[in-house]
């Protein structure tokens, strides 16, 4: 009787497909991973032979997956990740961890929440390499976790209910104006007077602030969109408008500005996200524990951006 079971691809072939798809070309992938372009081409060609159809196609903008290739990539990433996780699962936190951990975060959280945890984690686990990626400029946090490009991500919790989430801190939005305004309480009229400087409409902060104002009947007639937080704050300092920004994004606050609570509080709930079946891996558990153990635990007086008062929670269960 003839065995009709299709031949399974090798991990090397799957890794080659992932490398080329992520880099956008064979040459780019070869340079990034330090391998020959011919070896990548051969591995992908053999994989396409097993699949019976092309998985990549060249375009003027680079090499991209075909429709079949996109479907294969989903399973290729899962297979490669599962193979690596099989060994990661055998490690023990107390026995010295080894490996690479990829973490992505929005810039403000990476600047003010992660460094203490990174320092403590490196001291305890010196054989683990931690790479921190900027989710503001690259692949967004939750999609990067789902695709396997990163292991953990600091995200806004409500954006990814399908992932394992551990709450970090509620990051409060503050009203920012020139210091000459004074510190009298902010009213809804202040927010609607404009001009109001916000990040681009694609940004979740823009949508959150706009929804907050719309729910309270505040008309938005003078919104100006600016990409960089530093440019926004400079414009506010020069009297070109006001803004509403998360507390973490305001640190350190430039001179000449005042920050005040909104008429009704608005927060973005930050969380550490991972794939549910990977959250219990010793490497991820250890890093999560380091982040939670080094969250700021004391606040500053009202109106001054500073560390957020947050509870310190236990690491995720096994």
Coordinates of C-alpha atoms in Angstrom, one line a residue:
X1 CA 0.0 0.0 0.0
X2 CA 1.4 3.4 -1.0
X3 CA 1.8 6.0 1.7
X4 CA -0.1 9.1 0.5
X5 CA 0.9 11.3 3.4
X6 CA 2.4 14.5 2.1
X7 CA 6.0 15.1 3.0
X8 CA 6.3 17.6 5.9
X9 CA 8.4 20.7 5.4
X10 CA 11.5 21.2 7.4
X11 CA 11.9 24.0 10.0
X12 CA 14.7 25.4 7.9
X13 CA 12.4 25.8 4.9
X14 CA 9.7 27.4 7.1
X15 CA 12.3 29.8 8.6
X16 CA 13.5 30.7 5.1
X17 CA 10.0 31.6 4.0
X18 CA 9.4 33.7 7.2
X19 CA 12.8 35.5 6.8
X20 CA 12.2 36.5 3.2
X21 CA 8.5 37.6 3.8
X22 CA 9.5 39.7 6.8
X23 CA 12.5 41.3 5.1
X24 CA 10.8 41.9 1.8
X25 CA 13.3 40.2 -0.4
X26 CA 15.9 37.4 -0.6
X27 CA 18.9 39.7 -0.6
X28 CA 17.6 41.7 2.4
X29 CA 16.9 38.5 4.3
X30 CA 20.3 37.0 3.5
X31 CA 22.0 40.2 4.8
X32 CA 19.9 40.4 8.0
X33 CA 20.4 36.7 9.0
X34 CA 23.9 36.3 7.7
X35 CA 23.2 33.5 5.3
X36 CA 23.7 33.1 1.5
X37 CA 20.9 34.3 -0.8
X38 CA 21.2 31.0 -2.7
X39 CA 20.5 28.9 0.4
X40 CA 17.3 30.9 1.1
X41 CA 16.2 30.6 -2.5
X42 CA 16.8 26.8 -2.5
X43 CA 14.9 26.4 0.8
X44 CA 11.9 28.4 -0.4
X45 CA 11.9 26.6 -3.8
X46 CA 11.8 23.2 -2.0
X47 CA 8.9 24.5 0.2
X48 CA 7.0 25.7 -2.9
X49 CA 7.6 22.3 -4.5
X50 CA 6.0 20.6 -1.5
X51 CA 3.1 23.1 -1.5
X52 CA 2.6 22.7 -5.3
X53 CA 2.3 26.5 -5.9
X54 CA 4.2 29.7 -5.5
X55 CA 4.3 31.2 -2.0
X56 CA 6.2 34.4 -2.7
X57 CA 6.0 36.8 -5.6
X58 CA 8.2 39.7 -6.6
X59 CA 6.7 43.2 -6.9
X60 CA 8.2 46.7 -7.5
X61 CA 8.0 47.2 -3.8
X62 CA 9.7 44.0 -2.8
X63 CA 8.9 40.3 -2.4
X64 CA 5.5 39.6 -0.8
X65 CA 3.5 36.4 0.0
X66 CA 1.0 35.1 -2.5
X67 CA -2.5 34.3 -1.1
X68 CA -1.3 30.7 -0.5
X69 CA 1.9 32.0 1.0
X70 CA 0.1 34.2 3.5
X71 CA -1.9 31.2 4.7
X72 CA 1.3 29.1 4.9
X73 CA 3.1 31.9 6.9
X74 CA 0.5 31.7 9.7
X75 CA 1.3 28.1 10.3
X76 CA 5.0 28.4 9.6
X77 CA 5.3 31.0 12.3
X78 CA 3.4 28.8 14.7
X79 CA 5.5 25.7 13.9
X80 CA 8.8 27.5 14.3
X81 CA 7.7 29.1 17.5
X82 CA 6.4 25.8 18.9
X83 CA 9.7 24.1 18.1
X84 CA 11.6 26.8 20.1
X85 CA 9.0 26.8 22.9
X86 CA 9.5 23.0 23.4
X87 CA 13.0 23.8 24.8
X88 CA 12.0 27.0 26.5
X89 CA 9.3 25.1 28.4
X90 CA 12.0 22.8 29.9
X91 CA 13.8 25.6 31.5
X92 CA 13.3 26.6 35.2
X93 CA 13.4 30.2 36.5
X94 CA 15.6 29.3 39.4
X95 CA 18.1 27.3 37.3
X96 CA 19.2 30.1 35.0
X97 CA 17.3 31.0 31.9
X98 CA 18.8 31.1 28.4
X99 CA 17.4 32.5 25.1
X100 CA 16.2 35.6 23.4
X101 CA 13.1 37.6 24.4
X102 CA 11.5 40.1 22.1
X103 CA 9.4 42.9 23.6
X104 CA 7.6 45.7 21.9
X105 CA 6.1 48.8 23.5
X106 CA 4.8 52.2 22.7
X107 CA 7.7 54.7 23.3
X108 CA 6.3 56.3 26.4
X109 CA 5.9 53.1 28.3
X110 CA 9.2 51.7 27.1
X111 CA 10.9 54.9 28.4
X112 CA 9.3 55.1 31.8
X113 CA 8.1 51.6 32.7
X114 CA 10.5 49.1 31.2
X115 CA 14.1 50.2 32.1
X116 CA 14.0 49.2 35.8
X117 CA 12.6 45.8 34.9
X118 CA 15.2 45.3 32.1
X119 CA 18.1 46.1 34.5
X120 CA 16.8 43.8 37.2
X121 CA 16.1 41.0 34.7
X122 CA 19.5 41.3 33.1
X123 CA 21.2 41.1 36.5
X124 CA 19.2 37.9 37.4
X125 CA 19.3 36.3 33.9
X126 CA 22.5 37.4 32.2
X127 CA 22.3 34.7 29.5
X128 CA 19.0 36.0 28.1
X129 CA 19.1 38.6 25.4
X130 CA 16.2 41.1 25.5
X131 CA 15.4 43.1 22.4
X132 CA 13.0 46.0 22.8
X133 CA 11.2 47.3 19.7
X134 CA 9.2 50.5 19.2
X135 CA 5.6 49.7 18.4
X136 CA 5.1 53.4 17.5
X137 CA 7.3 53.1 14.4
X138 CA 7.1 49.4 13.5
X139 CA 4.5 46.7 13.7
X140 CA 1.8 47.4 16.3
X141 CA 2.0 45.5 19.5
X142 CA -0.9 43.1 19.4
X143 CA -0.4 42.0 15.8
X144 CA 3.3 41.5 16.4
X145 CA 2.4 39.1 19.3
X146 CA -0.2 37.2 17.3
X147 CA 2.2 36.8 14.3
X148 CA 5.1 35.6 16.6
X149 CA 7.4 38.5 15.7
X150 CA 7.6 39.4 19.4
X151 CA 7.0 37.5 22.7
X152 CA 5.5 40.2 24.8
X153 CA 4.0 43.6 24.1
X154 CA 2.9 46.6 26.2
X155 CA -0.4 47.5 24.7
X156 CA -3.7 49.2 25.5
X157 CA -5.6 46.3 27.0
X158 CA -8.9 46.8 25.2
X159 CA -7.2 46.5 21.8
X160 CA -6.5 42.7 22.2
X161 CA -9.1 40.8 24.2
X162 CA -8.0 37.6 22.5
X163 CA -4.5 37.7 24.1
X164 CA -3.3 36.9 27.6
X165 CA -3.2 40.3 29.4
X166 CA -1.7 41.3 32.7
X167 CA -2.8 44.8 33.8
X168 CA 0.1 47.2 34.3
X169 CA -1.2 50.7 35.1
X170 CA -4.0 53.1 34.1
X171 CA -2.2 55.9 32.3
X172 CA -4.2 59.1 32.9
X173 CA -4.8 61.7 30.2
X174 CA -4.0 65.2 31.2
X175 CA -4.9 68.6 29.8
X176 CA -1.7 70.5 28.7
X177 CA -1.6 74.2 28.2
X178 CA 0.9 77.1 28.4
X179 CA 1.9 77.8 32.0
X180 CA 0.5 81.3 31.7
X181 CA -3.0 79.8 31.7
X182 CA -2.7 79.1 35.4
X183 CA -3.9 76.1 37.4
X184 CA -7.6 76.7 37.7
X185 CA -9.7 73.6 36.9
X186 CA -10.2 72.6 33.3
X187 CA -13.7 72.9 31.9
X188 CA -15.3 71.3 28.8
X189 CA -15.4 74.8 27.3
X190 CA -11.6 74.9 27.6
X191 CA -11.4 71.7 25.6
X192 CA -13.7 72.9 22.9
X193 CA -12.2 76.4 22.5
X194 CA -9.4 75.1 20.3
X195 CA -7.1 74.9 18.6
X196 CA -6.7 71.3 20.0
X197 CA -3.5 69.6 18.9
X198 CA -3.8 65.8 18.7
X199 CA -1.8 62.9 17.1
X200 CA -3.0 61.7 13.6
X201 CA -6.5 60.1 13.4
X202 CA -5.1 56.6 13.0
X203 CA -3.6 56.9 16.5
X204 CA -5.6 55.3 19.4
X205 CA -4.9 58.3 21.5
X206 CA -6.6 60.6 18.9
X207 CA -9.6 58.3 18.8
X208 CA -9.8 58.0 22.6
X209 CA -9.7 61.8 23.2
X210 CA -12.2 62.5 20.3
X211 CA -14.7 59.9 21.7
X212 CA -14.3 61.4 25.2
X213 CA -15.2 64.8 23.9
X214 CA -18.0 63.7 21.6
X215 CA -19.6 61.8 24.4
X216 CA -19.8 65.1 26.4
X217 CA -21.1 67.2 23.5
X218 CA -17.8 69.1 23.0
X219 CA -17.6 70.3 19.3
X220 CA -14.3 69.9 17.7
X221 CA -13.8 72.6 15.1
X222 CA -10.1 73.4 15.4
X223 CA -8.3 70.0 15.6
X224 CA -4.7 70.0 14.3
X225 CA -2.9 66.7 13.8
X226 CA 0.8 66.4 14.6
X227 CA 2.8 63.2 14.4
X228 CA 5.5 63.8 17.1
X229 CA 4.6 64.4 20.8
X230 CA 7.7 66.6 21.2
X231 CA 6.5 68.9 18.4
X232 CA 3.0 69.0 19.9
X233 CA 4.4 70.1 23.3
X234 CA 6.7 72.7 21.7
X235 CA 3.7 74.1 19.8
X236 CA 1.6 74.3 23.0
X237 CA 4.5 76.0 24.8
X238 CA 4.5 78.7 22.1
X239 CA 0.8 79.3 22.5
X240 CA -0.3 77.6 19.3
X241 CA -3.0 75.5 21.0
X242 CA -3.6 73.0 23.8
X243 CA -3.5 69.2 23.9
X244 CA -4.6 66.2 25.8
X245 CA -1.9 63.5 26.3
X246 CA -1.3 60.4 28.5
X247 CA 0.8 61.1 31.6
X248 CA 3.6 58.8 30.5
X249 CA 4.0 60.6 27.2
X250 CA 4.6 63.9 29.0
X251 CA 7.6 62.8 31.0
X252 CA 9.8 64.9 31.4
X253 CA 7.5 67.9 31.1
X254 CA 9.1 70.7 29.1
X255 CA 9.3 74.1 30.9
X256 CA 6.6 76.6 30.3
X257 CA 3.7 74.1 30.4
X258 CA 1.1 73.2 32.9
X259 CA -0.7 69.9 33.1
X260 CA -4.1 69.5 34.8
X261 CA -6.8 66.7 35.2
X262 CA -9.6 66.6 32.7
X263 CA -13.1 67.5 34.0
X264 CA -13.8 63.8 34.1
X265 CA -11.0 61.3 34.3
X266 CA -9.8 59.5 31.1
X267 CA -7.4 56.6 31.1
X268 CA -5.7 54.2 28.8
X269 CA -5.4 50.8 30.5
X270 CA -1.9 49.5 29.8
X271 CA -1.2 45.7 29.9
X272 CA 1.5 43.2 29.1
X273 CA 0.3 40.9 26.4
X274 CA 1.3 37.5 25.2
X275 CA -0.2 34.6 23.3
X276 CA -2.3 32.6 25.9
X277 CA -0.5 29.3 25.4
X278 CA 2.9 31.0 25.8
X279 CA 2.3 33.2 28.9
X280 CA 3.4 30.4 31.2
X281 CA 6.8 29.8 29.6
X282 CA 9.5 30.3 32.3
X283 CA 11.2 33.0 30.2
X284 CA 8.0 35.0 29.8
X285 CA 7.0 34.5 33.4
X286 CA 10.3 35.7 34.7
X287 CA 10.2 38.9 32.6
X288 CA 6.6 39.5 33.5
X289 CA 7.5 39.2 37.1
X290 CA 10.3 41.7 36.7
X291 CA 8.1 44.2 35.1
X292 CA 5.4 43.9 37.8
X293 CA 8.0 44.0 40.6
X294 CA 9.4 47.3 39.3
X295 CA 6.3 49.3 38.4
X296 CA 6.3 52.7 40.1
X297 CA 4.2 52.5 43.3
X298 CA 3.9 56.2 44.3
X299 CA 2.3 59.2 42.7
X300 CA 3.1 62.9 42.5
X301 CA 0.9 65.8 43.5
X302 CA -2.2 66.5 41.3
X303 CA -1.4 68.1 38.0
X304 CA 2.3 67.0 37.8
X305 CA 3.2 64.3 35.4
X306 CA 5.0 61.5 37.3
X307 CA 5.0 57.8 38.2
X308 CA 1.5 56.3 38.4
X309 CA 0.2 54.7 41.6
X310 CA -0.3 51.1 40.6
X311 CA -0.7 47.8 42.5
X312 CA 2.1 45.3 42.2
X313 CA 0.6 41.9 41.1
X314 CA 1.9 38.4 41.1
X315 CA 3.4 36.7 37.9
X316 CA 1.0 34.7 35.7
X317 CA 0.0 31.2 36.9
X318 CA 1.6 28.1 35.4

